[in-house]
Coordinates of C-alpha atoms and ligand atoms in Angstrom, one line a residue:
M4 CA 15.8 3.6 -0.9
Q5 CA 15.9 3.0 -4.7
E6 CA 19.7 3.5 -4.6
F7 CA 20.0 1.1 -1.6
I8 CA 18.1 -1.5 -3.5
R9 CA 20.2 -1.1 -6.7
E10 CA 23.5 -0.8 -5.0
F11 CA 23.2 -3.4 -2.3
V12 CA 20.2 -5.7 -2.6
L13 CA 20.2 -6.5 -6.4
K14 CA 23.9 -6.5 -6.6
E15 CA 24.5 -8.9 -3.8
F16 CA 21.4 -11.3 -4.0
D17 CA 20.4 -13.8 -6.6
H18 CA 17.2 -11.9 -7.6
D19 CA 15.5 -13.6 -10.5
F20 CA 14.1 -16.6 -8.7
G21 CA 10.3 -17.2 -8.7
E22 CA 7.2 -16.3 -10.7
I23 CA 7.3 -12.7 -9.4
P24 CA 10.9 -12.5 -8.3
L25 CA 12.8 -10.1 -6.0
S26 CA 13.9 -8.1 -9.0
A27 CA 10.3 -7.2 -9.7
L28 CA 10.4 -5.1 -6.5
D29 CA 6.6 -5.7 -6.1
D30 CA 4.6 -5.7 -2.9
A31 CA 5.2 -9.4 -2.5
A32 CA 7.2 -12.1 -4.2
I33 CA 5.4 -15.1 -5.8
I34 CA 7.4 -18.3 -5.2
E35 CA 6.1 -21.9 -5.8
G36 CA 2.6 -20.5 -6.0
I37 CA 2.8 -18.7 -2.7
A38 CA 2.9 -14.9 -2.1
F39 CA 5.5 -13.9 0.5
T40 CA 6.2 -10.5 1.9
T41 CA 7.9 -8.8 4.9
D42 CA 7.9 -5.3 6.3
S43 CA 9.5 -3.5 9.3
Y44 CA 7.6 -0.9 11.3
T45 CA 9.5 2.0 13.0
V46 CA 6.7 4.5 13.2
K47 CA 7.1 7.5 15.5
P48 CA 5.2 8.0 17.7
L49 CA 4.0 4.5 18.5
F50 CA 0.5 5.7 19.2
F51 CA -1.2 8.2 16.9
P52 CA -4.8 9.3 16.1
G53 CA -6.6 6.3 14.5
G54 CA -4.1 3.6 15.4
D55 CA -0.7 2.4 16.7
I56 CA 2.3 0.5 15.5
G57 CA 0.5 -2.8 16.1
V58 CA -2.4 -1.9 13.7
L59 CA 0.2 -0.9 11.1
A60 CA 2.3 -4.0 11.5
I61 CA -0.7 -6.3 10.7
A62 CA -2.6 -4.1 8.2
G63 CA 0.6 -3.3 6.2
T64 CA 1.6 -6.9 5.7
V65 CA -1.9 -8.1 5.0
N66 CA -2.3 -5.4 2.4
D67 CA 1.0 -6.2 0.7
L68 CA -0.3 -9.7 0.2
S69 CA -3.8 -8.6 -0.8
V70 CA -2.7 -6.2 -3.5
M71 CA -0.9 -9.1 -5.2
G72 CA -4.3 -10.7 -5.4
A73 CA -3.3 -13.3 -2.8
S74 CA -5.5 -14.5 0.0
P75 CA -3.5 -14.0 3.2
I76 CA -2.9 -17.2 5.2
A77 CA -0.7 -16.4 8.2
L78 CA 1.8 -13.9 9.6
S79 CA 4.9 -13.9 11.7
C80 CA 5.7 -11.2 14.2
A81 CA 9.2 -10.2 15.4
M82 CA 9.7 -7.5 18.0
I83 CA 12.8 -5.5 19.0
I84 CA 12.1 -4.0 22.3
E85 CA 14.2 -1.4 24.1
E86 CA 15.0 -2.3 27.7
G87 CA 12.6 -0.5 30.1
F88 CA 9.8 -0.3 27.5
S89 CA 6.4 0.1 29.3
G90 CA 4.5 -3.2 29.9
D91 CA 1.2 -1.4 29.6
D92 CA 2.1 0.0 26.2
L93 CA 3.3 -3.4 25.0
H94 CA -0.1 -4.9 26.1
K95 CA -2.0 -2.2 24.2
I96 CA 0.1 -2.8 21.1
M97 CA -0.2 -6.6 21.2
R98 CA -4.0 -6.3 21.7
S99 CA -4.2 -4.0 18.6
M100 CA -2.3 -6.7 16.7
S101 CA -4.6 -9.3 17.9
D102 CA -7.8 -7.3 17.1
V103 CA -6.7 -6.4 13.6
S104 CA -5.6 -9.9 12.8
K105 CA -9.0 -11.2 13.9
K106 CA -10.7 -8.5 11.7
A107 CA -8.6 -9.6 8.7
K108 CA -9.1 -13.3 9.7
V109 CA -5.4 -13.8 9.4
R110 CA -3.5 -15.5 12.3
I111 CA -0.1 -14.7 13.7
V112 CA 1.5 -18.1 13.9
T113 CA 5.2 -17.6 14.6
G114 CA 7.4 -14.9 16.0
D115 CA 10.5 -13.7 17.8
S116 CA 11.4 -11.1 20.4
K117 CA 14.7 -9.5 21.3
V118 CA 15.4 -7.0 24.1
V119 CA 18.2 -4.5 23.4
E120 CA 19.8 -2.1 25.8
K121 CA 18.6 1.4 26.3
G122 CA 19.4 3.6 23.3
A123 CA 19.8 0.7 20.9
A124 CA 16.2 1.0 19.7
D125 CA 13.6 3.7 19.8
G126 CA 11.1 2.0 22.1
L127 CA 9.8 -0.7 19.9
F128 CA 10.4 -1.9 16.3
I129 CA 8.2 -4.6 14.8
N130 CA 8.7 -6.8 11.7
T131 CA 5.9 -8.9 10.3
S132 CA 6.1 -11.3 7.4
G133 CA 3.2 -12.9 5.7
I134 CA 2.2 -15.7 3.2
G135 CA -0.8 -15.8 1.0
K136 CA -2.2 -18.2 -1.6
R137 CA -4.3 -18.2 -4.7
S138 CA -8.1 -18.2 -4.4
E139 CA -11.1 -18.9 -6.6
H140 CA -11.6 -15.1 -6.8
L141 CA -8.1 -14.6 -8.1
D142 CA -8.5 -17.3 -10.7
H143 CA -11.8 -15.7 -11.8
N144 CA -10.2 -12.3 -11.9
I145 CA -7.4 -13.4 -14.3
K146 CA -9.9 -15.2 -16.5
T147 CA -12.0 -12.1 -16.7
V148 CA -9.0 -10.0 -17.7
R149 CA -8.2 -12.5 -20.5
A150 CA -11.8 -12.2 -21.8
F151 CA -10.9 -8.7 -22.8
R152 CA -7.2 -8.9 -23.8
K153 CA -4.1 -11.0 -23.9
F154 CA -2.7 -11.2 -20.4
K155 CA 0.4 -13.3 -19.7
F156 CA 0.4 -13.0 -15.9
N157 CA -1.2 -15.2 -13.3
W158 CA -1.2 -12.5 -10.7
P159 CA -2.0 -8.8 -10.8
N160 CA 1.3 -6.9 -10.6
D161 CA 3.1 -3.6 -11.3
S162 CA 4.1 -4.6 -14.8
A163 CA 0.7 -5.6 -16.0
I164 CA -1.1 -2.4 -16.8
A165 CA -2.0 -1.6 -20.4
P166 CA -3.1 1.6 -22.1
G167 CA -6.8 2.1 -21.5
D168 CA -6.9 0.5 -18.0
T169 CA -9.0 2.5 -15.6
I170 CA -7.3 3.6 -12.4
I171 CA -9.5 3.6 -9.2
A172 CA -8.6 4.9 -5.7
S173 CA -10.3 2.9 -3.0
G174 CA -10.8 6.0 -0.8
P175 CA -9.6 9.4 0.4
I176 CA -5.8 9.8 0.4
G177 CA -3.3 11.5 2.7
N178 CA -5.0 10.7 6.0
H179 CA -2.3 8.6 7.6
G180 CA 0.7 10.9 7.0
V181 CA -1.3 14.0 8.0
A182 CA -2.6 12.3 11.2
L183 CA 1.0 11.4 12.2
L184 CA 2.4 14.8 11.5
S185 CA -0.4 16.5 13.4
F186 CA 0.4 14.5 16.4
R187 CA 4.2 14.8 16.4
E188 CA 6.0 17.1 18.7
G189 CA 7.2 20.3 17.0
Y190 CA 4.3 20.5 14.5
G191 CA 1.6 20.9 17.1
F192 CA -1.4 21.8 14.9
D193 CA -4.9 20.5 15.6
T194 CA -6.7 18.4 13.1
V195 CA -9.5 16.0 13.1
V196 CA -7.7 13.7 10.6
K197 CA -7.2 10.1 11.7
S198 CA -4.9 7.4 10.3
D199 CA -6.7 5.2 7.7
A200 CA -4.7 2.1 8.8
A201 CA -6.8 -1.0 8.1
P202 CA -6.6 -4.4 6.5
L203 CA -8.0 -4.4 2.9
N204 CA -8.2 -8.1 2.2
H205 CA -12.0 -8.4 2.5
M206 CA -12.5 -5.4 0.2
I207 CA -10.1 -6.6 -2.4
S208 CA -11.6 -10.1 -2.3
K209 CA -15.0 -8.5 -3.3
A210 CA -13.3 -6.7 -6.2
L211 CA -11.5 -9.8 -7.4
K212 CA -14.8 -11.6 -7.4
V213 CA -16.1 -9.1 -10.0
G214 CA -12.8 -9.5 -12.0
G215 CA -10.8 -7.5 -14.5
I216 CA -8.1 -6.2 -12.2
T217 CA -4.6 -6.0 -13.8
S218 CA -2.7 -4.4 -10.9
M219 CA -3.2 -3.2 -7.3
K220 CA -0.9 -1.4 -5.0
D221 CA -1.1 0.3 -1.6
P222 CA 0.2 4.0 -1.7
T223 CA 2.3 3.8 1.5
R224 CA 5.7 5.5 1.6
G225 CA 5.9 8.1 -1.2
G226 CA 2.1 8.1 -1.5
V227 CA 0.1 8.1 -4.7
A228 CA 2.8 10.1 -6.6
N229 CA 5.4 7.3 -6.0
L230 CA 2.9 4.5 -6.8
L231 CA 1.8 5.9 -10.1
N232 CA 5.4 6.5 -11.2
E233 CA 6.3 3.0 -10.3
W234 CA 3.4 1.7 -12.3
S235 CA 4.2 3.9 -15.3
E236 CA 7.8 2.8 -15.3
K237 CA 7.3 -0.9 -14.8
S238 CA 4.3 -1.2 -17.2
S239 CA 5.8 1.2 -19.7
V240 CA 2.6 3.3 -19.9
G241 CA 1.6 6.9 -19.3
I242 CA -0.9 7.6 -16.6
R243 CA -3.4 10.4 -16.6
I244 CA -5.2 11.4 -13.4
R245 CA -7.8 14.1 -12.7
E246 CA -7.3 16.2 -9.5
E247 CA -11.0 16.8 -9.0
D248 CA -11.7 13.0 -9.0
I249 CA -9.1 12.1 -6.3
P250 CA -11.0 11.6 -3.1
M251 CA -9.5 13.8 -0.3
D252 CA -10.8 15.1 3.0
D253 CA -11.0 18.9 3.4
A254 CA -8.9 18.6 6.6
V255 CA -6.2 16.8 4.7
V256 CA -6.2 19.4 1.9
S257 CA -5.9 22.3 4.4
A258 CA -3.2 20.6 6.5
C259 CA -1.1 19.9 3.4
E260 CA -1.5 23.5 2.3
M261 CA -0.4 24.8 5.7
L262 CA 2.6 22.5 5.8
G263 CA 3.5 23.0 2.2
I264 CA 3.4 19.3 1.3
D265 CA 1.8 17.6 -1.6
P266 CA -1.0 15.2 -0.5
L267 CA -0.1 13.0 -3.4
E268 CA 3.3 12.3 -1.7
V269 CA 1.8 11.6 1.7
G270 CA 1.7 7.9 2.8
N271 CA -1.5 5.9 3.3
E272 CA -2.0 2.7 5.3
G273 CA -5.5 1.6 4.4
K274 CA -5.9 2.5 0.7
A275 CA -5.3 0.8 -2.6
L276 CA -5.0 2.0 -6.1
I277 CA -6.5 -0.5 -8.5
A278 CA -6.0 -0.8 -12.3
V279 CA -8.9 -2.5 -14.1
V280 CA -9.7 -3.3 -17.8
P281 CA -12.0 -0.5 -18.8
E282 CA -14.9 -2.8 -19.6
M283 CA -15.1 -3.9 -15.9
A284 CA -14.2 -0.6 -14.2
E285 CA -17.7 0.4 -13.2
R286 CA -18.5 -3.0 -11.8
V287 CA -15.3 -3.2 -9.8
L288 CA -16.0 0.3 -8.5
K289 CA -19.5 -0.7 -7.3
A290 CA -18.0 -3.7 -5.5
L291 CA -15.5 -1.5 -3.7
K292 CA -18.2 0.9 -2.7
G293 CA -20.1 -1.9 -1.2
S294 CA -17.3 -2.6 1.2
A295 CA -16.7 -0.7 4.5
E296 CA -13.1 0.3 3.4
G297 CA -14.1 1.3 -0.1
K298 CA -17.2 3.4 0.4
R299 CA -15.5 6.5 -1.1
A300 CA -13.8 4.7 -4.0
S301 CA -13.5 6.8 -7.1
I302 CA -12.2 6.5 -10.7
I303 CA -9.3 8.9 -10.8
G304 CA -7.8 8.4 -14.3
E305 CA -6.5 5.9 -16.8
A306 CA -3.4 4.5 -18.4
S307 CA -2.6 6.0 -21.8
K308 CA 0.0 5.5 -24.6
S309 CA -0.3 9.1 -25.7
I310 CA 1.6 10.5 -22.7
R311 CA 4.8 9.7 -20.9
G312 CA 5.1 9.4 -17.1
V313 CA 2.3 10.6 -14.9
M314 CA 0.2 13.7 -15.7
M315 CA -2.5 15.3 -13.7
E316 CA -5.3 17.5 -15.0
T317 CA -5.6 20.1 -12.2
H318 CA -8.7 21.8 -10.7
T319 CA -8.0 24.9 -12.8
G320 CA -7.9 23.0 -16.1
G321 CA -4.1 23.0 -16.3
K322 CA -1.7 20.1 -16.6
R323 CA 0.9 19.1 -14.1
V324 CA 3.6 16.4 -14.3
V325 CA 3.5 14.2 -11.2
E326 CA 7.0 13.1 -10.3
A327 CA 8.1 10.5 -7.8
P328 CA 9.0 12.3 -4.6
I329 CA 12.7 12.6 -4.0
G330 CA 12.7 13.0 -0.3
D331 CA 10.3 11.8 2.3
P332 CA 7.9 14.6 3.2
V333 CA 6.9 12.7 6.4
P334 CA 9.6 10.4 7.7
R335 CA 9.0 7.4 9.9
I336 CA 5.3 7.1 9.2
C337 CA 5.3 3.3 9.1
Ligands
MG10 MG1 2.9 -2.1 -0.7

């Protein structure tokens, strides 16, 4: 994906336009004061424990706006439907989209549908785009950061983390990828793990209201390992995390052990990692815990200038370099 972006997108497109431009490769662009993002969903299978492609398509785009600190306004929905796709399934998926958008209080206001011949698509693909705007809470958040240090940005973003910032995980990680794998043909193991897919805008709004957040990001494809490496690179800081503080369900840990995959590399669809000025970290944590999606939030580490890249203190007291995953341990999870 990184190579695709370098070789094709950045080479062919004018990419330095806007306050947070395309070249920032952040969760959303900021253009004329508006946050704007898009994502395509090709998940396989379409229905899985804890959700379906419709839940993902709404939650994923709402979350990409929310982690920029934006308050989501509206979404578009475009569907590519394979000829002969079940009408019952389509109803179920549309209903999921409607339910999740109501929960997030974000409306779907425009869209498109195309039907393609059998074999040209794998059942159903969905693309959603979304726009978001500034809010009082975002303004308060930025003001709060500036009470503690110089901060040139108007939005939390991947390049804004400074040494000392506290890193918080909003809840247990790995559930979405493991739920999907467990359900897929060919793997056939039983687990109680369900996808965590959920919109996070209400939770994030509560955290912004407290203030002090310098960056947020959802650990989707490539998981926490990919996210932390992106942060480290774009903000030019080292990041230290502690394995024992990373919230994880036992069932996720044992499934990952059995499959030989690293839970840090598994995708999530209802979690955020949040970097906060250290002075405000406990208060932001408390606000997260007061929200349904953030009950199990935990401080997992901090940014540091004394290390390079991402380093984890392990359960056994050792140190492990956390690298960005090269391949995708669980393909087509979103
Ligand atoms: Mg994202």
